[in-house]
Tab-separated table of C-alpha atoms and ligand atoms in Angstrom:
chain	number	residue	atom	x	y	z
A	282	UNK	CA	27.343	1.078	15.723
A	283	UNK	CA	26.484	4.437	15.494
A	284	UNK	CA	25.650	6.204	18.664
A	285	UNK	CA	21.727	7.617	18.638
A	286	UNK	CA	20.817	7.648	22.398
A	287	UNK	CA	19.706	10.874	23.330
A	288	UNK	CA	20.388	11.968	19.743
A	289	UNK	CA	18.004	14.096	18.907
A	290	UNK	CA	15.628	14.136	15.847
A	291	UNK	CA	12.763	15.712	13.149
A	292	UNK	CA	9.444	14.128	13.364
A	293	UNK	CA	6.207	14.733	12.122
A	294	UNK	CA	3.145	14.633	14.592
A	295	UNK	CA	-0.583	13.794	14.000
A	296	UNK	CA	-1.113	16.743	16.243
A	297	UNK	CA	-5.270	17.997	15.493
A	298	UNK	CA	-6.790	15.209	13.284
A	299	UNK	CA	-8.391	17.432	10.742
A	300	UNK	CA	-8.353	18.617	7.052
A	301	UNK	CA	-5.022	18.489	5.801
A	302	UNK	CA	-5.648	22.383	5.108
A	303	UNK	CA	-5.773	23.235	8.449
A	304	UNK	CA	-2.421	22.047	9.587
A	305	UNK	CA	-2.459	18.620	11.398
A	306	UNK	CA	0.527	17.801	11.191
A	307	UNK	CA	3.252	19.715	13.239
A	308	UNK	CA	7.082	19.331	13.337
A	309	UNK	CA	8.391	18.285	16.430
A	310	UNK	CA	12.390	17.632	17.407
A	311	UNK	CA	12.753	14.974	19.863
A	312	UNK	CA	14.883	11.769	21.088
A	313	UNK	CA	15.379	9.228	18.538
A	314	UNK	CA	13.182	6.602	19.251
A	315	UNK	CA	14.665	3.268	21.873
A	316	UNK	CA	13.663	0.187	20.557
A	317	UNK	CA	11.822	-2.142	22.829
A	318	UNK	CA	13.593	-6.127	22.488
A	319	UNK	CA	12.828	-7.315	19.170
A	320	UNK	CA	12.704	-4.498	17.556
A	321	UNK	CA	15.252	-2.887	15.185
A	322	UNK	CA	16.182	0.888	15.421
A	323	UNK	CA	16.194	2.161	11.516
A	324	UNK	CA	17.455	5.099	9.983
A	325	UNK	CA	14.459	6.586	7.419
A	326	UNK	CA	16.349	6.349	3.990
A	327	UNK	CA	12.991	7.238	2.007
A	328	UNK	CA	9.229	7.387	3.476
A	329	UNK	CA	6.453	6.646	0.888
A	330	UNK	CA	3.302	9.011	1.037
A	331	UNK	CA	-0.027	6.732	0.955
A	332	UNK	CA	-3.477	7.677	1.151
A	333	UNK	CA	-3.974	5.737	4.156
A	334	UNK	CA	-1.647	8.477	5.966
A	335	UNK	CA	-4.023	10.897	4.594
A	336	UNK	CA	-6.910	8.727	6.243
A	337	UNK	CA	-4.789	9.324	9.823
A	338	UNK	CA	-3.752	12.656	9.543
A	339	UNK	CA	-7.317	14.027	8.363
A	340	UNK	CA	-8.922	11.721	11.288
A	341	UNK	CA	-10.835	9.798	8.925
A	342	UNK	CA	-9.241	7.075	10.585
A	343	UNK	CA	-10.103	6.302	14.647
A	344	UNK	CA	-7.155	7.578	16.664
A	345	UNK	CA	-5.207	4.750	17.909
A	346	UNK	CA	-1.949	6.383	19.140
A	347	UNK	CA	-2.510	10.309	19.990
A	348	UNK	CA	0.076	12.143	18.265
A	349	UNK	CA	1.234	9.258	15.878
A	350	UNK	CA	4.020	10.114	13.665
A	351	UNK	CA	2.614	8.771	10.035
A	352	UNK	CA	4.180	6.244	7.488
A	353	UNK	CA	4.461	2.851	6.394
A	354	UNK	CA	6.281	2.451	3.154
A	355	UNK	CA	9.594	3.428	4.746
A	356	UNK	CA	13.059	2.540	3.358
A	357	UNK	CA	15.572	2.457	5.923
A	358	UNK	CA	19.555	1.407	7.316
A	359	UNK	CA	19.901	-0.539	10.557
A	360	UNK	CA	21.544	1.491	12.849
A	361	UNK	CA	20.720	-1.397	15.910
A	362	UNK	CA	19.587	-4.792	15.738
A	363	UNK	CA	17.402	-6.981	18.212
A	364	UNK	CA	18.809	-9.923	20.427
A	365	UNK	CA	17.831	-12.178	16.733
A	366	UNK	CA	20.600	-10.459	15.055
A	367	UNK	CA	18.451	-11.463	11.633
A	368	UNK	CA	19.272	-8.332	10.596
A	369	UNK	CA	22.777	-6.463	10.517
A	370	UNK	CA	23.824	-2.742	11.261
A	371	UNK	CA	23.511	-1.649	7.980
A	372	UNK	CA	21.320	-3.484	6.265
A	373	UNK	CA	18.517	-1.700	3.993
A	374	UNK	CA	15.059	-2.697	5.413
A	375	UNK	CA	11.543	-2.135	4.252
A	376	UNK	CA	8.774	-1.204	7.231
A	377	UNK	CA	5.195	-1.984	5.786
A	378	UNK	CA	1.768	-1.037	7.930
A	379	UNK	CA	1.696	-4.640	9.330
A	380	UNK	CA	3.319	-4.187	12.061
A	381	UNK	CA	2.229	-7.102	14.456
A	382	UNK	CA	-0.477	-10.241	14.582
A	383	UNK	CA	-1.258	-12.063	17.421
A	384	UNK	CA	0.175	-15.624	15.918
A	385	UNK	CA	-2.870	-17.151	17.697
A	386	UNK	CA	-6.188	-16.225	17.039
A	387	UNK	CA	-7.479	-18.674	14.499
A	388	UNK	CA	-7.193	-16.225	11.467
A	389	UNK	CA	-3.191	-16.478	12.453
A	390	UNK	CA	-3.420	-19.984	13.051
A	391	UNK	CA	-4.717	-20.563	9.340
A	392	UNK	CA	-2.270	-18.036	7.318
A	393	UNK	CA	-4.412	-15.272	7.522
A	394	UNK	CA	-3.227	-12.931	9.540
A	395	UNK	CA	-4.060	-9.825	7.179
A	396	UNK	CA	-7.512	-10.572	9.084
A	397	UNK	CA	-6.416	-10.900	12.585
A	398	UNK	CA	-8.432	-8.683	15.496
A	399	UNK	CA	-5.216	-8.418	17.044
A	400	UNK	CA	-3.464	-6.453	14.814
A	401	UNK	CA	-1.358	-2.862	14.523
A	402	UNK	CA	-0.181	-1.256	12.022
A	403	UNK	CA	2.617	1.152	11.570
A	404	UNK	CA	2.151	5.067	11.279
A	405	UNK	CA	-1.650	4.111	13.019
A	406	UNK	CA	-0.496	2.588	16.401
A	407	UNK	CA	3.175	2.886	16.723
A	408	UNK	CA	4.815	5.839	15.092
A	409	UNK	CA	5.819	5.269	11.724
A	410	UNK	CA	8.621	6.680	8.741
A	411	UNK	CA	7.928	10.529	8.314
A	412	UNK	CA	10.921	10.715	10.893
A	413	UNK	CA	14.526	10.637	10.397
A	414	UNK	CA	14.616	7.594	12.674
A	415	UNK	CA	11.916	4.808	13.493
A	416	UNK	CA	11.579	1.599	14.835
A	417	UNK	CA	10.170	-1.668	13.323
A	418	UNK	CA	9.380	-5.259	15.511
A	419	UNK	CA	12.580	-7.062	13.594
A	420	UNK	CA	9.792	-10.240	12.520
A	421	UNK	CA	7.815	-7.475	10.407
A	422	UNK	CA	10.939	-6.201	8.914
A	423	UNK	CA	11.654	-6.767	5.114
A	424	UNK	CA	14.745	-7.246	3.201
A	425	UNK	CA	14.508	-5.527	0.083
A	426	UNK	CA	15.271	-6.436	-3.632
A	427	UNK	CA	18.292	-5.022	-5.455
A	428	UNK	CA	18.730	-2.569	-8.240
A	429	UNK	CA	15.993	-0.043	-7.091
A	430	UNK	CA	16.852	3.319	-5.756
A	431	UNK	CA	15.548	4.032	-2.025
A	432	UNK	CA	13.037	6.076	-3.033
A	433	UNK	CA	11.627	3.863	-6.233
A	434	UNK	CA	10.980	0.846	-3.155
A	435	UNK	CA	9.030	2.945	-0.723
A	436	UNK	CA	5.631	2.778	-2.807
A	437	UNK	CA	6.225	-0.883	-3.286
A	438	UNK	CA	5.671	-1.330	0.539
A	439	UNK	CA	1.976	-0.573	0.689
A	440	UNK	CA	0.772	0.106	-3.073
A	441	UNK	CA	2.797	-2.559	-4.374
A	442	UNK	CA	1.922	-5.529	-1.501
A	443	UNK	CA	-1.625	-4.159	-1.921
A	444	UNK	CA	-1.766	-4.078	-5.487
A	445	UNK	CA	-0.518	-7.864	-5.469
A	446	UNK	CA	-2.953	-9.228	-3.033
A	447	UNK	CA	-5.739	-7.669	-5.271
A	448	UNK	CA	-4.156	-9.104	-7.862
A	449	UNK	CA	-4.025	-12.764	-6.239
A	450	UNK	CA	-7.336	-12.157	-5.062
A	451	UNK	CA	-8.764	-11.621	-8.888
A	452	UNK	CA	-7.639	-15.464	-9.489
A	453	UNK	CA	-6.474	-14.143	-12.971
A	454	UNK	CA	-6.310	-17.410	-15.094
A	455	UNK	CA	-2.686	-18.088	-16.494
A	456	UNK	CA	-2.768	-15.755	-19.746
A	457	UNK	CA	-5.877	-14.200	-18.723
A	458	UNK	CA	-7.667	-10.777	-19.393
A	459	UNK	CA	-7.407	-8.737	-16.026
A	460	UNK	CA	-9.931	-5.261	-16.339
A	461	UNK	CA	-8.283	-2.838	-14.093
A	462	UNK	CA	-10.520	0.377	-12.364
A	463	UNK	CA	-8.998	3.180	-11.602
A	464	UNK	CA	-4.952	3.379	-12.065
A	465	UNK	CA	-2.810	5.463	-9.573
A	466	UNK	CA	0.227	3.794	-7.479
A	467	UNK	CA	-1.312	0.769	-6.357
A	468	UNK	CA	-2.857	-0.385	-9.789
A	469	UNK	CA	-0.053	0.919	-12.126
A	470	UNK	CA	2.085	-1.558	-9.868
A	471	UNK	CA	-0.352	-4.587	-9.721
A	472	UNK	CA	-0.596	-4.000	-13.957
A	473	UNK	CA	3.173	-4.708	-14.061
A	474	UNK	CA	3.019	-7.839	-12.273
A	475	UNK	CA	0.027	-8.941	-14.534
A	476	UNK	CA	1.672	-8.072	-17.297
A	477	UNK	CA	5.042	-9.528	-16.695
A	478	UNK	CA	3.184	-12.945	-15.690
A	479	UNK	CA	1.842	-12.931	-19.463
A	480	UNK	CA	-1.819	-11.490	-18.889
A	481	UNK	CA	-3.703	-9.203	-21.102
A	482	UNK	CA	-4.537	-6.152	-19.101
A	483	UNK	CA	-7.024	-3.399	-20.296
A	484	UNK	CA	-7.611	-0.298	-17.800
A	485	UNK	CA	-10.425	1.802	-16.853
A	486	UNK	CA	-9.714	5.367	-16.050
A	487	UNK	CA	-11.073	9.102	-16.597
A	488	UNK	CA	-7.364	10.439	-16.536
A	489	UNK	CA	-6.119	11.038	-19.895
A	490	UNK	CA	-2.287	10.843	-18.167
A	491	UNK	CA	-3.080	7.572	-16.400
A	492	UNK	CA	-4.363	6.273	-19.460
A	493	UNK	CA	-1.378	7.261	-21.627
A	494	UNK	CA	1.178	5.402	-18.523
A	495	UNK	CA	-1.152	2.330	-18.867
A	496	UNK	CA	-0.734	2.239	-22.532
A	497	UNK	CA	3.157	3.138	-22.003
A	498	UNK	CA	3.459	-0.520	-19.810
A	499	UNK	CA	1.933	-2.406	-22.283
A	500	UNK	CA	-1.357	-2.534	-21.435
A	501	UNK	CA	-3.620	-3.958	-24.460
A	502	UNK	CA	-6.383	-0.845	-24.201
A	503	UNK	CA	-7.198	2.284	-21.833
A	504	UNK	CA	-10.491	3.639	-21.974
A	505	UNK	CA	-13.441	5.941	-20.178
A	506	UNK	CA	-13.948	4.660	-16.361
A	507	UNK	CA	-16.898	3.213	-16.968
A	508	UNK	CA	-16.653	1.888	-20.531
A	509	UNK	CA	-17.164	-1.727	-21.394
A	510	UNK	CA	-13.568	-3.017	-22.534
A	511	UNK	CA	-12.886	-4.875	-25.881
A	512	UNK	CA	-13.314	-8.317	-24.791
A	513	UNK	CA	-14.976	-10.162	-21.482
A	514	UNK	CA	-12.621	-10.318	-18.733
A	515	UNK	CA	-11.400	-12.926	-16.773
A	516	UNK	CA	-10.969	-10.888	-13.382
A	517	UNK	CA	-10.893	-6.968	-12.570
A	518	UNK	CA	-9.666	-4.886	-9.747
A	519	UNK	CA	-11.309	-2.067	-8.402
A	520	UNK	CA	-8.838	0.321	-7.268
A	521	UNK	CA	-11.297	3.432	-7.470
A	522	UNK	CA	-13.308	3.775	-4.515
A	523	UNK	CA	-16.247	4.436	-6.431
A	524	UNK	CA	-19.110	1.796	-5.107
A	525	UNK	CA	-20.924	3.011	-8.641
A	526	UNK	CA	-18.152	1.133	-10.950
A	527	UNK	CA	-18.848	-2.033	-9.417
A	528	UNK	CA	-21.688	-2.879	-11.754
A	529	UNK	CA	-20.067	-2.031	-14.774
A	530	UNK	CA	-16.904	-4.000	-13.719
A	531	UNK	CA	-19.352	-7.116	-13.428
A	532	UNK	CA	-20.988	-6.969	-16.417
A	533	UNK	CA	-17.710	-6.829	-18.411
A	534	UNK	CA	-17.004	-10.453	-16.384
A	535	UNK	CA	-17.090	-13.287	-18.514
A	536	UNK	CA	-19.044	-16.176	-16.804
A	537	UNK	CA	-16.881	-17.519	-13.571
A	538	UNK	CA	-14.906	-13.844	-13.891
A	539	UNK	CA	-13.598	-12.810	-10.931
A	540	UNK	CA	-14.117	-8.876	-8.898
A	541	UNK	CA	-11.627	-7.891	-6.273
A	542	UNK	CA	-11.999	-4.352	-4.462
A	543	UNK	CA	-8.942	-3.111	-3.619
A	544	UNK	CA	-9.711	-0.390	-1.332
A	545	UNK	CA	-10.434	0.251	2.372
A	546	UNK	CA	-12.864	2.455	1.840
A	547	UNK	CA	-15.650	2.039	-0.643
A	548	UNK	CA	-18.954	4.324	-1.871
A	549	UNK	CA	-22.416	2.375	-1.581
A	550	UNK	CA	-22.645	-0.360	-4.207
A	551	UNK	CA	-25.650	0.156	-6.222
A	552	UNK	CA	-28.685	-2.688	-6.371
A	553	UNK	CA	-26.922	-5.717	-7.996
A	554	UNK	CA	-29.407	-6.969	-10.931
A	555	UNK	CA	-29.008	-10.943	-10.298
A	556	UNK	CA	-28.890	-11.955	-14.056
A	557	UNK	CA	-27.042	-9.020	-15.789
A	558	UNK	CA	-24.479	-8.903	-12.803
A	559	UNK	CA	-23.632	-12.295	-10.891
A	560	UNK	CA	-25.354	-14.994	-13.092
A	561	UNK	CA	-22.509	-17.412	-14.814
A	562	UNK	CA	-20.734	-17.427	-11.357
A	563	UNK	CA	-19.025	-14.222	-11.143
A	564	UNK	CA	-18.086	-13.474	-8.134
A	565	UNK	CA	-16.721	-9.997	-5.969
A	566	UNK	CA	-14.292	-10.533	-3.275
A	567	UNK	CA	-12.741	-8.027	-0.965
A	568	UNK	CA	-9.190	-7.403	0.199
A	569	UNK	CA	-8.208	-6.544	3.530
A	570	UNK	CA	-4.491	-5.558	4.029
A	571	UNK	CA	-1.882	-8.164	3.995
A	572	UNK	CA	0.180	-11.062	5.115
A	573	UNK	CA	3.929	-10.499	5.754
A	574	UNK	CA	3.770	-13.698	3.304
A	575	UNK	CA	2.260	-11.575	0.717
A	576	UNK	CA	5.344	-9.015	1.847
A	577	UNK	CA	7.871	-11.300	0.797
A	578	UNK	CA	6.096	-12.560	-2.369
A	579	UNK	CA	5.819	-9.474	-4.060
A	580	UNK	CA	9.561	-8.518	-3.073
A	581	UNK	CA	10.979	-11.121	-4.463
A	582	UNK	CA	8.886	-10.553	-7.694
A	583	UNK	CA	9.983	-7.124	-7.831
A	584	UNK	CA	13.610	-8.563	-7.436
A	585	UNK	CA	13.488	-10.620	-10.138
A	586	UNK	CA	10.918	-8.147	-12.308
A	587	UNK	CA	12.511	-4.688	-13.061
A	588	UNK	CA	9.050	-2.695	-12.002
A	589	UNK	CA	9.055	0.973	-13.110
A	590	UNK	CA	8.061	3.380	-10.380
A	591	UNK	CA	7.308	6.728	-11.018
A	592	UNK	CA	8.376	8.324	-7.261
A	593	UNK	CA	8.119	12.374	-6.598
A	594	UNK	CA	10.891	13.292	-3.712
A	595	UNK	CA	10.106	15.660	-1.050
A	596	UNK	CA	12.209	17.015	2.114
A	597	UNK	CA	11.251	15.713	5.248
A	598	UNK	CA	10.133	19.555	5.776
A	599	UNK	CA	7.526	19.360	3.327
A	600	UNK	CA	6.061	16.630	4.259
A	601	UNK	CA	2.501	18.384	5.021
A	602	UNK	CA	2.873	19.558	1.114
A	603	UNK	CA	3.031	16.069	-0.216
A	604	UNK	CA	0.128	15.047	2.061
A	605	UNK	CA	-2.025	18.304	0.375
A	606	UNK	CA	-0.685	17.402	-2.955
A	607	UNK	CA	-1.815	14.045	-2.871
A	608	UNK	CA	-5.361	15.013	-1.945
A	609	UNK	CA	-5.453	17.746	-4.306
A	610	UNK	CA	-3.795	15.031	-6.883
A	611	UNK	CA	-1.215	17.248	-8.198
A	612	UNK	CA	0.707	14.011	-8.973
A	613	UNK	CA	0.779	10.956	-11.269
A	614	UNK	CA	2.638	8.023	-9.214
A	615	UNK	CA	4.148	8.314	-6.194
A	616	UNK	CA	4.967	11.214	-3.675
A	617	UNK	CA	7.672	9.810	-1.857
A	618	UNK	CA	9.510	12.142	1.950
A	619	UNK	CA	13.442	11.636	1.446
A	620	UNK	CA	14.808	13.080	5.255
B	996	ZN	ZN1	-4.183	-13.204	15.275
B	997	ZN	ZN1	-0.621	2.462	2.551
């Protein structure tokens, strides 16, 4: 085993919640981090870059750990296992933002956990991948597919899961049409799935680039955010969180269609007209982070799926400069912190 006690360590701190222009973050060296029992000790491999990290570091999210060290989409190496010995020093791991549910609240007692008011996340309440070591409760720990670079699975861990419970959520009809709003990492993900399962996918975006990609994965048209596509749909995700879109996503439903919202965050939804919006049973649903079954689902689809991931590397060092280039979205897929 390789010896980390009292080894010491780069880590990024959530220092002065605040605009990512006026330095939140700041570089710390410290201890590598002990794991309490049941809880592996992981060498960062690769450390994803999500806008939810944005959401912590700019204190758009409530503090829940002062000083939090950000990221959940971390690829990592085992450098110590728990008392389970499930894992192996060695083995490559993926850390997602669940991080634990309660098991017994009676969302957790029906197989929905992703709703459980006990619940912490990584990189929001325990300190997370934009570190060169971190630690992960071993039953929240994921093995990870095969024949994908470390830095092509760290956006799987939180766009890709997320993208695929939207996806589920849509209840796309085997060989469906699936509309898809707005198409960064998340969506450009969840359109590979779709696509791979034998749907017809058309996307909705203003970004000439995103709309070339789309058409580049096989989607079957790209068009203007808030154009009507070329036929009804059978379900649509909104990925953009653009309350505004929601009407014209449910008037391209075809009767019983389908509306899942992707985000966290979402703009006001405009008046919903009863007849030209919801009338023939379509229906909007919402989608609220994830189960670790929904974890292991999309893995293993990825495993078995080549998905392409577009991933931009950056040194642990410049790990405020992906944060600012994701907001200023100087990027088209995926900025990804390799320590
Ligand atoms: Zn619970
Ligand atoms: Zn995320």
């Amino acid at each position: 085993m390789l010896q980390v006690k009292s080894v010491e360590m780069t880590a990024w701190r959530v220092a002065r919640p605040g605009p990512i222009s006026g330095g939140p973050l700041e570089r710390v060296r410290e201890t590598v981090p002990e794991p309490v029992p049941g809880e592996l000790l992981v060498r960062v491999l690769a450390c994803g870059v999500c806008r939810t990290d944005l959401h912590v570091t700019e204190g758009d999210l409530p503090v829940h750990r002062p000083g939090v060290v950000p990221g959940h989409e971390v690829v990592g190496e085992v450098v110590a296992v728990d008392a389970t010995r499930r894992f192996a020093v060695g083995d490559r791991v993926g850390i997602a933002w669940l991080r634990y549910t309660c098991g017994a609240c009676r969302f957790c007692l029906r197989g929905a956990e992703n709703l459980c008011p006990n619940s912490r996340y990584t990189g929001w309440d325990a300190d997370g991948g934009y570190a060169e070591f971190t630690t992960v409760p071993a039953d929240y720990a994921h093995p990870l597919p095969s024949g994908y670079a470390d830095a092509e699975l760290a956006p799987l861990l939180c766009a890709g899961i997320i993208g695929y419970r939207a996806l589920e959520r849509a209840a796309l009809p085997d060989g469906g049409r699936l509309g898809i709003y707005g198409f960064g990492g998340s969506a450009h993900l969840a359109a590979q799935v779709a696509l791979a399962r034998g749907a017809q996918v058309h996307v909705m975006t203003r970004d000439p680039a995103a709309q070339s990609l789309a058409l580049e994965l096989g989607v079957a048209s790209a068009q203007g955010m808030a154009d009507p596509p070329p036929v009804p749909l059978d379900s649509a995700i909104l990925f953009a969180p653009v309350g505004n879109l929601v009407l014209p996503a449910l008037e391209a439903l075809d009767g019983g269609g389908v509306l899942s919202i992707a985000g966290i965050h979402l703009s006001d939804i405009p008046v919903l007209n009863y007849q030209r919006h919801l009338f023939r049973e379509r229906e909007i649903r919402s989608v609220t982070a994830n189960t670790r079954a929904d974890a292991r689902e999309f893995l293993a689809f990825a495993g078995e799926h080549r998905l392409e991931v577009t991933a931009h590397p950056y040194g642990l060092d410049a790990a405020p400069r992906a944060l600012s280039d994701l907001a200023h979205g100087k990027f088209a897929g995926a900025a990804v912190i390799i320590p």
